[in-house]
Coordinates of C-alpha atoms in Angstrom, one line a residue:
X1 CA 0.0 0.0 0.0
X2 CA 1.2 3.6 -0.5
X3 CA 3.0 5.5 2.2
X4 CA 2.2 9.1 3.0
X5 CA 5.1 11.2 1.9
X6 CA 4.8 14.8 3.2
X7 CA 7.2 17.1 1.5
X8 CA 8.2 19.3 4.5
X9 CA 11.5 19.7 6.3
X10 CA 10.2 20.3 9.9
X11 CA 9.6 17.3 12.2
X12 CA 6.4 18.6 13.8
X13 CA 4.7 19.3 10.4
X14 CA 5.6 15.9 9.2
X15 CA 4.3 14.1 12.3
X16 CA 1.2 16.2 12.6
X17 CA 0.3 15.4 9.0
X18 CA 0.9 11.7 9.5
X19 CA 3.9 11.7 7.1
X20 CA 6.2 8.7 6.8
X21 CA 9.2 9.3 9.1
X22 CA 12.4 7.3 9.1
X23 CA 13.1 7.2 12.8
X24 CA 16.3 8.9 13.9
X25 CA 15.3 9.5 17.5
X26 CA 17.6 6.7 18.8
X27 CA 20.3 9.4 18.5
X28 CA 18.9 11.1 21.6
X29 CA 19.7 7.9 23.6
X30 CA 23.2 7.6 22.2
X31 CA 23.9 11.3 22.7
X32 CA 22.6 11.7 26.2
X33 CA 23.1 8.3 27.9
X34 CA 26.1 7.9 30.1
X35 CA 28.3 5.3 28.3
X36 CA 29.5 3.9 31.7
X37 CA 26.0 3.5 33.1
X38 CA 22.9 2.9 31.0
X39 CA 20.7 4.2 33.9
X40 CA 22.3 7.6 33.9
X41 CA 22.5 10.5 31.5
X42 CA 25.4 12.8 30.8
X43 CA 25.8 16.4 29.8
X44 CA 27.3 16.6 26.2
X45 CA 30.1 18.9 25.3
X46 CA 29.1 22.6 25.2
X47 CA 29.2 22.5 21.4
X48 CA 28.8 19.6 19.0
X49 CA 29.2 19.9 15.2
X50 CA 27.9 17.5 12.6
X51 CA 29.0 18.0 9.0
X52 CA 27.1 16.3 6.2
X53 CA 26.3 17.1 2.6
X54 CA 23.2 19.2 1.8
X55 CA 19.9 17.4 1.5
X56 CA 20.9 14.7 4.0
X57 CA 18.2 15.5 6.5
X58 CA 20.0 18.0 8.8
X59 CA 17.1 20.4 9.1
X60 CA 14.6 17.6 9.8
X61 CA 17.0 16.2 12.4
X62 CA 17.5 19.6 14.1
X63 CA 13.8 20.4 14.2
X64 CA 13.2 17.0 15.8
X65 CA 15.7 17.9 18.5
X66 CA 14.0 21.3 19.0
X67 CA 10.6 19.6 19.5
X68 CA 12.0 17.1 21.9
X69 CA 13.9 19.6 24.2
X70 CA 11.7 22.8 24.0
X71 CA 10.1 23.7 27.3
X72 CA 7.4 25.6 25.6
X73 CA 6.1 22.5 23.8
X74 CA 4.3 19.3 24.8
X75 CA 5.8 16.7 22.5
X76 CA 4.7 13.3 23.9
X77 CA 2.2 12.8 21.0
X78 CA 4.8 13.8 18.4
X79 CA 7.2 11.1 19.7
X80 CA 4.7 8.4 20.5
X81 CA 5.8 5.1 18.9
X82 CA 9.3 6.3 18.1
X83 CA 12.4 4.7 19.5
X84 CA 13.2 7.5 22.0
X85 CA 9.8 7.0 23.6
X86 CA 10.8 3.5 24.7
X87 CA 13.3 5.1 27.1
X88 CA 10.8 6.6 29.6
X89 CA 13.5 7.8 32.1
X90 CA 15.2 9.8 29.4
X91 CA 11.9 11.3 28.3
X92 CA 11.1 12.3 31.8
X93 CA 14.4 14.0 32.4
X94 CA 14.9 15.7 29.0
X95 CA 11.7 16.0 27.0
X96 CA 10.3 19.6 27.0
X97 CA 12.6 20.5 29.9
X98 CA 14.8 23.3 28.5
X99 CA 14.4 26.5 26.6
X100 CA 15.6 26.1 23.0
X101 CA 17.0 28.5 20.4
X102 CA 16.5 26.9 17.0
X103 CA 18.0 29.0 14.2
X104 CA 18.6 27.9 10.6
X105 CA 21.0 29.9 8.4
X106 CA 20.5 27.7 5.3
X107 CA 19.0 30.5 3.1
X108 CA 21.3 33.4 4.1
X109 CA 22.5 34.2 0.6
X110 CA 23.1 38.0 0.5
X111 CA 24.9 39.4 -2.6
X112 CA 26.8 41.7 -0.2
X113 CA 27.9 41.5 3.4
X114 CA 25.2 44.0 4.4
X115 CA 22.5 42.0 2.6
X116 CA 23.6 38.8 4.4
X117 CA 23.5 40.7 7.8
X118 CA 19.9 41.9 7.0
X119 CA 18.8 38.3 6.5
X120 CA 20.4 37.3 9.8
X121 CA 18.7 40.4 11.4
X122 CA 15.3 39.2 10.2
X123 CA 15.9 35.7 11.6
X124 CA 16.9 37.1 15.0
X125 CA 14.0 39.5 15.0
X126 CA 11.6 36.6 14.5
X127 CA 13.2 34.7 17.4
X128 CA 13.0 37.7 19.7
X129 CA 9.4 38.4 18.6
X130 CA 8.4 35.0 19.8
X131 CA 9.9 35.5 23.2
X132 CA 8.9 39.1 23.9
X133 CA 5.2 38.5 24.8
X134 CA 6.2 36.2 27.7
X135 CA 8.7 38.6 29.3
X136 CA 8.5 41.0 32.1
X137 CA 10.9 43.5 30.6
X138 CA 11.4 45.2 34.0
X139 CA 13.2 42.1 35.2
X140 CA 15.7 42.2 32.3
X141 CA 19.1 43.8 32.6
X142 CA 19.3 47.2 30.9
X143 CA 21.9 46.0 28.4
X144 CA 19.7 43.0 27.5
X145 CA 16.6 45.3 27.0
X146 CA 18.7 47.6 24.8
X147 CA 19.9 44.6 22.6
X148 CA 16.3 43.3 22.4
X149 CA 14.9 46.7 21.3
X150 CA 17.7 47.0 18.7
X151 CA 17.0 43.5 17.3
X152 CA 13.2 44.1 17.3
X153 CA 13.7 47.3 15.3
X154 CA 14.9 45.2 12.3
X155 CA 17.8 47.6 12.0
X156 CA 20.0 46.2 14.6
X157 CA 23.6 47.4 14.8
X158 CA 26.3 44.9 14.0
X159 CA 27.3 45.0 17.7
X160 CA 23.9 44.0 18.9
X161 CA 23.6 41.3 16.2
X162 CA 26.9 39.8 17.3
X163 CA 25.6 39.6 20.9
X164 CA 22.1 38.5 20.0
X165 CA 22.5 34.7 20.5
X166 CA 24.2 35.1 23.9
X167 CA 21.7 37.8 24.9
X168 CA 18.7 35.6 24.0
X169 CA 20.2 32.7 26.0
X170 CA 20.5 35.0 29.1
X171 CA 16.9 36.3 28.6
X172 CA 15.5 32.7 28.3
X173 CA 17.5 31.7 31.4
X174 CA 15.8 34.6 33.3
X175 CA 12.4 33.6 32.0
X176 CA 12.6 29.8 32.7
X177 CA 15.4 29.5 35.3
X178 CA 17.1 26.9 33.2
X179 CA 20.1 26.9 30.8
X180 CA 19.4 27.1 27.1
X181 CA 20.0 24.5 24.3
X182 CA 21.2 26.2 21.1
X183 CA 20.5 24.4 17.8
X184 CA 22.1 26.1 14.8
X185 CA 21.3 24.5 11.4
X186 CA 23.6 25.0 8.4
X187 CA 25.8 27.3 10.2
X188 CA 28.3 27.6 7.4
X189 CA 26.0 28.7 4.5
X190 CA 26.7 32.4 5.1
X191 CA 30.4 31.7 5.0
X192 CA 30.1 29.7 1.8
X193 CA 28.1 32.4 0.1
X194 CA 30.6 35.0 1.3
X195 CA 33.5 33.1 -0.2
X196 CA 31.6 33.0 -3.5
X197 CA 30.6 36.6 -3.5
X198 CA 33.7 38.4 -2.2
X199 CA 33.0 39.3 1.5
X200 CA 34.6 36.3 3.2
X201 CA 36.8 38.1 5.7
X202 CA 33.9 40.3 7.0
X203 CA 31.6 37.3 7.4
X204 CA 34.2 35.1 9.1
X205 CA 34.8 37.9 11.7
X206 CA 31.1 38.3 12.3
X207 CA 30.4 34.6 12.7
X208 CA 33.4 34.2 15.0
X209 CA 32.0 36.7 17.5
X210 CA 28.4 35.6 16.9
X211 CA 29.1 32.0 17.7
X212 CA 31.9 32.4 20.3
X213 CA 29.7 34.7 22.4
X214 CA 27.0 32.0 22.6
X215 CA 29.0 28.8 22.8
X216 CA 32.2 29.8 24.7
X217 CA 32.0 30.3 28.5
X218 CA 28.3 31.1 28.3
X219 CA 27.0 30.4 31.8
X220 CA 23.4 30.3 30.4
X221 CA 24.1 27.5 28.0
X222 CA 23.2 23.9 28.5
X223 CA 24.8 22.8 25.2
X224 CA 24.8 23.6 21.6
X225 CA 24.5 21.5 18.4
X226 CA 25.5 22.8 15.0
X227 CA 25.2 21.3 11.5
X228 CA 26.9 22.3 8.3
X229 CA 28.7 21.0 5.2
X230 CA 32.3 21.8 6.3
X231 CA 34.1 22.1 9.6
X232 CA 35.6 25.6 9.4
X233 CA 38.8 25.6 11.4
X234 CA 38.9 26.8 14.9
X235 CA 41.3 29.5 13.9
X236 CA 38.7 31.0 11.6
X237 CA 35.4 30.7 13.5
X238 CA 35.7 28.5 16.6
X239 CA 38.5 30.5 18.2
X240 CA 39.2 29.3 21.7
X241 CA 36.3 26.8 21.6
X242 CA 38.5 23.9 22.7
X243 CA 35.5 21.7 23.8
X244 CA 34.0 21.5 20.3
X245 CA 33.2 17.9 19.4
X246 CA 33.1 17.4 15.6
X247 CA 31.6 14.4 13.9
X248 CA 32.3 14.6 10.2
X249 CA 31.6 12.1 7.4
X250 CA 34.7 10.1 8.2
X251 CA 33.8 9.6 11.9
X252 CA 32.2 6.3 12.6
X253 CA 30.2 7.6 15.6
X254 CA 26.6 8.7 14.6
X255 CA 27.4 7.5 11.0
X256 CA 23.8 6.5 10.4
X257 CA 22.1 9.5 11.9
X258 CA 22.0 11.4 8.6
X259 CA 20.9 9.8 5.4
X260 CA 19.1 6.4 5.1
X261 CA 20.8 3.1 5.6
X262 CA 20.1 0.0 3.5
X263 CA 17.9 -1.4 6.2
X264 CA 15.9 1.8 6.4
X265 CA 15.5 1.9 2.6
X266 CA 14.4 -1.8 2.5
X267 CA 11.8 -1.1 5.2
X268 CA 10.6 1.9 3.2
X269 CA 10.2 -0.2 0.1
X270 CA 8.5 -3.0 2.0
X271 CA 6.0 -0.6 3.6
X272 CA 5.3 1.0 0.2
X273 CA 5.0 -2.4 -1.5
X274 CA 7.8 -1.4 -3.9
X275 CA 10.5 -4.0 -3.2
X276 CA 11.1 -4.4 -6.9
X277 CA 12.6 -0.9 -7.0
X278 CA 15.5 -1.9 -4.7
X279 CA 18.2 -2.4 -7.4
X280 CA 17.3 0.8 -9.2
X281 CA 17.5 2.8 -6.0
X282 CA 20.9 1.3 -5.1
X283 CA 22.3 2.3 -8.6
X284 CA 20.9 5.8 -8.4
X285 CA 21.1 6.9 -4.8
X286 CA 23.3 4.6 -2.7
X287 CA 27.1 4.6 -2.4
X288 CA 27.8 7.2 0.2
X289 CA 30.4 6.3 2.9
X290 CA 29.9 7.9 6.3
X291 CA 32.3 6.6 9.0
X292 CA 32.2 2.8 8.8
X293 CA 28.9 2.7 6.9
X294 CA 29.1 2.2 3.1
X295 CA 25.3 1.9 2.6
X296 CA 24.1 5.4 3.0
X297 CA 21.4 6.9 0.7
X298 CA 20.5 10.5 0.0
X299 CA 17.1 10.8 1.8
X300 CA 15.9 13.7 -0.3
X301 CA 16.2 11.7 -3.5
X302 CA 14.7 8.5 -2.1
X303 CA 11.6 10.3 -0.8
X304 CA 11.2 12.3 -4.0
X305 CA 11.4 9.2 -6.2
X306 CA 9.0 7.2 -4.0
X307 CA 6.5 10.0 -4.1
X308 CA 6.7 10.1 -7.9
X309 CA 6.5 6.3 -8.4
X310 CA 3.5 6.1 -6.2
X311 CA 1.7 8.5 -8.5
X312 CA 3.2 7.1 -11.8
X313 CA 4.1 3.4 -11.3
X314 CA 6.4 3.3 -14.4
X315 CA 8.3 6.4 -13.3
X316 CA 12.1 5.9 -13.6
X317 CA 14.7 7.2 -11.1
X318 CA 16.3 10.6 -12.0
X319 CA 18.7 13.1 -10.6
X320 CA 16.5 15.0 -8.1
X321 CA 19.6 16.7 -6.6
X322 CA 20.2 18.7 -9.8
X323 CA 19.1 22.3 -9.3
X324 CA 18.5 22.0 -5.6
X325 CA 20.3 23.7 -2.7
X326 CA 21.9 20.3 -2.3
X327 CA 24.4 21.1 -5.1
X328 CA 24.3 24.9 -5.4
X329 CA 27.0 25.2 -2.7
X330 CA 29.6 23.4 -4.8
X331 CA 28.3 24.3 -8.2
X332 CA 29.4 27.9 -7.6
X333 CA 33.0 26.7 -7.4
X334 CA 33.1 24.2 -10.3
X335 CA 33.5 26.6 -13.2
X336 CA 36.2 28.6 -11.4
X337 CA 38.8 25.8 -11.1
X338 CA 41.6 25.0 -13.6
X339 CA 40.7 22.9 -16.6
X340 CA 42.6 20.0 -15.2
X341 CA 39.9 19.7 -12.6
X342 CA 37.2 19.8 -15.3
X343 CA 39.0 17.1 -17.2
X344 CA 39.4 14.9 -14.2
X345 CA 35.7 15.3 -13.5
X346 CA 34.9 14.1 -17.1
X347 CA 37.0 11.0 -16.4
X348 CA 35.2 10.4 -13.1
X349 CA 31.9 10.2 -14.9
X350 CA 33.4 7.4 -16.9
X351 CA 34.2 5.3 -13.8
X352 CA 37.7 6.6 -13.0
X353 CA 38.9 7.4 -9.5
X354 CA 41.1 10.1 -8.2
X355 CA 43.7 10.1 -5.3
X356 CA 43.4 13.2 -3.0
X357 CA 45.2 14.5 0.1
X358 CA 42.0 15.2 2.1
X359 CA 42.1 18.4 4.3
X360 CA 39.2 17.7 6.7
X361 CA 39.3 21.2 8.4
X362 CA 39.1 23.0 5.0
X363 CA 38.2 26.7 5.0
X364 CA 36.1 28.1 2.1
X365 CA 38.8 30.7 1.3
X366 CA 41.3 27.8 0.7
X367 CA 39.3 26.1 -2.0
X368 CA 41.1 27.7 -4.9
X369 CA 44.6 27.5 -3.5
X370 CA 45.1 23.8 -4.3
X371 CA 43.4 21.3 -6.5
X372 CA 43.3 18.8 -3.5
X373 CA 41.3 21.4 -1.5
X374 CA 38.7 21.4 -4.3
X375 CA 38.5 17.6 -4.3
X376 CA 38.2 17.8 -0.5
X377 CA 35.2 20.1 -1.0
X378 CA 33.6 17.6 -3.3
X379 CA 34.2 14.8 -0.8
X380 CA 32.8 16.7 2.2
X381 CA 29.8 17.8 0.3
X382 CA 28.8 14.4 -1.0
X383 CA 29.9 14.5 -4.7
X384 CA 32.7 12.0 -4.1
X385 CA 33.1 9.1 -1.7
X386 CA 36.0 6.8 -0.7
X387 CA 36.8 3.9 -3.1
X388 CA 39.2 1.0 -3.1
X389 CA 39.6 1.1 -7.0
X390 CA 43.3 2.1 -7.3
X391 CA 43.6 0.4 -10.8
X392 CA 41.3 3.1 -12.4
X393 CA 42.9 6.1 -10.6
X394 CA 43.7 8.9 -13.0
X395 CA 46.9 9.6 -11.1
X396 CA 48.8 6.9 -9.2
X397 CA 47.8 7.0 -5.5
X398 CA 50.5 7.7 -3.0
X399 CA 51.0 7.8 0.8
X400 CA 48.5 10.0 2.6
X401 CA 46.1 10.1 -0.3
X402 CA 42.5 8.9 -0.3
X403 CA 41.0 7.3 -3.5
X404 CA 37.7 8.9 -4.3
X405 CA 34.9 8.1 -6.8
X406 CA 31.5 9.3 -7.8
X407 CA 29.1 7.5 -5.5
X408 CA 26.1 6.8 -7.7
X409 CA 24.2 7.5 -10.9
X410 CA 22.5 10.6 -9.6
X411 CA 25.7 12.4 -8.8
X412 CA 27.1 11.3 -12.1
X413 CA 24.2 13.1 -13.8
X414 CA 24.9 16.2 -11.8
X415 CA 28.5 16.2 -13.1
X416 CA 27.4 15.5 -16.6
X417 CA 25.2 18.5 -16.5
X418 CA 28.1 20.6 -15.4
X419 CA 30.4 19.1 -18.0
X420 CA 27.9 20.0 -20.7
X421 CA 27.8 23.5 -19.4
X422 CA 31.6 23.9 -19.5
X423 CA 32.1 22.4 -23.0
X424 CA 29.1 24.2 -24.5
X425 CA 31.1 27.3 -23.9
X426 CA 33.9 26.0 -26.1
X427 CA 31.5 24.5 -28.6
X428 CA 28.3 26.5 -28.6
X429 CA 25.1 24.8 -29.7
X430 CA 24.9 26.7 -33.0
X431 CA 28.4 25.3 -33.9
X432 CA 27.9 21.7 -32.7
X433 CA 26.2 20.5 -35.9
X434 CA 29.0 21.7 -38.2
X435 CA 31.6 20.2 -35.8
X436 CA 30.0 16.7 -35.7
X437 CA 29.4 16.8 -39.5
X438 CA 33.2 17.1 -39.9
X439 CA 33.7 14.3 -37.5
X440 CA 31.4 11.8 -39.1
X441 CA 32.5 12.8 -42.6
X442 CA 36.1 12.1 -41.6
X443 CA 37.3 15.6 -42.5
X444 CA 40.5 15.4 -40.6
X445 CA 41.9 18.8 -41.9
X446 CA 38.9 20.9 -40.8
X447 CA 38.3 19.0 -37.6
X448 CA 41.9 19.6 -36.7
X449 CA 41.4 23.3 -37.1
X450 CA 38.3 23.3 -35.0
X451 CA 39.8 21.4 -32.1
X452 CA 42.9 23.5 -32.3
X453 CA 40.8 26.7 -31.9
X454 CA 39.2 25.2 -28.8
X455 CA 42.5 24.3 -27.3
X456 CA 43.8 27.8 -27.8
X457 CA 40.9 29.4 -26.0
X458 CA 40.1 26.8 -23.3
X459 CA 43.1 26.7 -21.0
X460 CA 46.8 27.6 -20.4
X461 CA 49.6 25.3 -21.2
X462 CA 50.4 25.0 -17.4
X463 CA 46.9 23.5 -16.9
X464 CA 47.7 20.3 -18.5
X465 CA 51.5 19.9 -18.3
X466 CA 51.6 17.7 -21.4
X467 CA 49.4 15.0 -19.8
X468 CA 47.7 12.7 -22.2
X469 CA 44.9 12.4 -19.7
X470 CA 44.1 16.1 -20.3
X471 CA 43.5 15.6 -24.0
X472 CA 41.6 12.4 -23.4
X473 CA 39.2 14.2 -21.0
X474 CA 39.0 17.3 -23.2
X475 CA 37.7 15.1 -26.1
X476 CA 35.4 13.1 -23.7
X477 CA 33.7 16.3 -22.7
X478 CA 33.3 17.6 -26.2
X479 CA 31.7 14.4 -27.6
X480 CA 29.5 13.9 -24.5
X481 CA 27.7 17.1 -25.6
X482 CA 25.7 15.0 -28.1
X483 CA 26.6 11.3 -28.0
X484 CA 27.1 8.4 -25.6
X485 CA 30.8 8.0 -25.1
X486 CA 32.6 5.0 -23.7
X487 CA 36.1 5.5 -22.3
X488 CA 39.0 3.3 -21.4
X489 CA 37.3 -0.1 -21.7
X490 CA 38.6 -3.4 -22.9
X491 CA 37.9 -4.4 -26.5
X492 CA 39.6 -6.7 -29.0
X493 CA 43.1 -7.2 -27.7
X494 CA 43.5 -4.1 -25.5
X495 CA 41.9 -1.0 -24.0
X496 CA 40.7 1.7 -26.3
X497 CA 40.6 5.4 -25.4
X498 CA 37.2 6.6 -26.6
X499 CA 34.3 5.1 -28.6
X500 CA 31.6 7.5 -29.8
X501 CA 28.3 5.9 -30.8
X502 CA 25.4 7.2 -32.9
X503 CA 22.7 4.6 -32.4
X504 CA 20.2 6.4 -34.6
X505 CA 22.4 6.4 -37.7
X506 CA 24.1 3.0 -36.7
X507 CA 27.6 4.6 -36.9
X508 CA 30.4 4.7 -34.4
X509 CA 34.0 6.0 -34.1
X510 CA 37.0 4.7 -32.3
X511 CA 39.4 7.4 -31.1
X512 CA 43.0 6.7 -29.9
X513 CA 44.7 9.7 -28.3
X514 CA 48.5 10.3 -28.2
X515 CA 50.7 12.9 -26.7
X516 CA 53.7 14.0 -28.7
X517 CA 57.0 15.4 -27.4
X518 CA 57.2 18.0 -30.1
X519 CA 55.3 19.4 -33.1
X520 CA 57.5 17.3 -35.4
X521 CA 56.3 14.1 -33.9
X522 CA 52.6 14.8 -34.2
X523 CA 52.1 13.0 -37.6
X524 CA 54.1 10.0 -36.4
X525 CA 52.0 9.7 -33.3
X526 CA 48.8 9.9 -35.4
X527 CA 50.0 6.9 -37.5
X528 CA 50.8 5.0 -34.3
X529 CA 47.3 5.6 -33.0
X530 CA 45.6 4.4 -36.2
X531 CA 47.8 1.4 -36.4
X532 CA 47.1 0.5 -32.7
X533 CA 43.3 0.7 -33.4
X534 CA 43.7 -1.7 -36.3
X535 CA 46.1 -4.2 -34.8
X536 CA 44.3 -4.5 -31.5
X537 CA 40.9 -4.7 -33.2
X538 CA 39.2 -2.1 -30.9
X539 CA 36.2 -2.1 -33.2
X540 CA 35.4 -5.9 -33.1
X541 CA 32.4 -5.5 -30.7
X542 CA 31.0 -2.6 -32.7
X543 CA 31.0 -4.8 -35.8
X544 CA 29.3 -7.6 -33.9
X545 CA 26.6 -5.2 -32.8
X546 CA 25.8 -4.3 -36.4
X547 CA 27.3 -0.9 -36.8
X548 CA 27.4 -0.2 -40.5
X549 CA 29.8 2.7 -40.4
X550 CA 32.9 2.6 -38.2
X551 CA 35.5 5.4 -38.3
X552 CA 39.0 5.1 -36.8
X553 CA 40.5 8.4 -35.6
X554 CA 44.1 8.9 -34.5
X555 CA 44.6 12.2 -32.6
X556 CA 47.9 13.5 -31.4
X557 CA 48.6 16.6 -29.3
X558 CA 51.5 18.7 -28.3
X559 CA 50.6 21.6 -26.0
X560 CA 48.0 23.5 -27.9
X561 CA 48.8 21.9 -31.3
X562 CA 47.0 18.9 -32.6
X563 CA 47.0 16.6 -35.7
X564 CA 44.2 14.3 -36.8
X565 CA 44.2 11.2 -39.0
X566 CA 41.2 9.1 -40.0
X567 CA 40.5 5.7 -41.7
X568 CA 37.3 3.8 -42.3
X569 CA 37.0 0.4 -40.9
X570 CA 37.1 -2.4 -43.4

């Protein structure tokens, strides 16, 4: 029978509307229970940070915590039947016992620093507006009344805004006589947007004071929990916050709290009567490695697909992550990296892996300083995941490097969309028809001119350092604009570089790529490439599959110069 999928991000709305909830409340037991004595509970660190990719359920998780702890709520009904409700002692001691500040920064996207501050002002004004009717203002400290009036004016000074979290915790303590739990969702989005839009230093300084005031030596704080995509180093934001506990995607503790496990997906499918979709979901949405778990799915995509397939039973999986805030964070950086990165991404979409020196405390302002930092960003934000496939690594792995791969079909489609965007700039749509006519016609001379022009305008010589892999990936991206391309696969008596297929016209092309050491050697390398295709019979499977036209292309490159040669298969 169908399950009720309610497309909201807040726990209370989901439960009140009888939506299907994948139960993550066991976290509360793990987080609060004393590991030395199951009958006791412990006070967590004053600040705990969880870093996970976007769209992995962080806001749902944080709103669940807010509903559980908030002293202004009565949450027994919301949690009835869930795992945490089985622990009656924990619920008596913790459920609805503490004032809560729940703030999400996920949509703070100002074009300027002042725009971003205005968005934070609005969020803080809303929090203060909720509290004001319950207060006896005469009992507040004069300084706290001044900050509150400033915040409620919607034109708060930056000084008041920096102090606003700490001030609210003091006000709530005065109101309830209990320390405050601060829940800060997607804390790093303002910093990511600042890095993208040119006001990083100002935002880092603001966030450092904003968070440190609230989480460092705050006597009115019970504890704080933060979520984000990256752990920004203590030196940048968490200055002096030595008791920060960070659980990133490599940490095995709480590895299954965000995202769905295989067991949870199987239960979902069973409840929905859709067990036959299991293999398709694994191909499209599985493959993320968090801690010691290698069976993590993207919950956003799973629920979107199940909602679609319950309405249209023949609906096929697709890349729901494309165009969502799940990938906007990283998408902003993709086009600004050197062409070597773009070329390696093209190879990753063909099943290759890459070896990276992971920097787990990466700052957003460091992303452009090293290619490894950019790959780290892709790893921490869910685009890449650890792999054991060293044989297909584009660069030989070495000590201290982690092999990464694209986790699933959905992310591959995200990358392919980006690749099409990059290479469409080099070969615009209005010129693609002429280019591919030359290719299928076997016009080596004019195709050589066209590719040479693209090389001259696409990147610097330093970008590719004479690597054959650069040229291979460059061609892969160009031909992917219009046709299915297979790369580095076994055929005949060896491994071909590229095969381009045109199913509609029943024609195909085998491309062998060579790197020359000088311009003089280009023609020799082209002949070697053509001979290699013929001798190793790379086209044998194409012939067996009934392709009526098969072209052999030998392509040789030296820096920004190229030479083409072509033969028709006999």
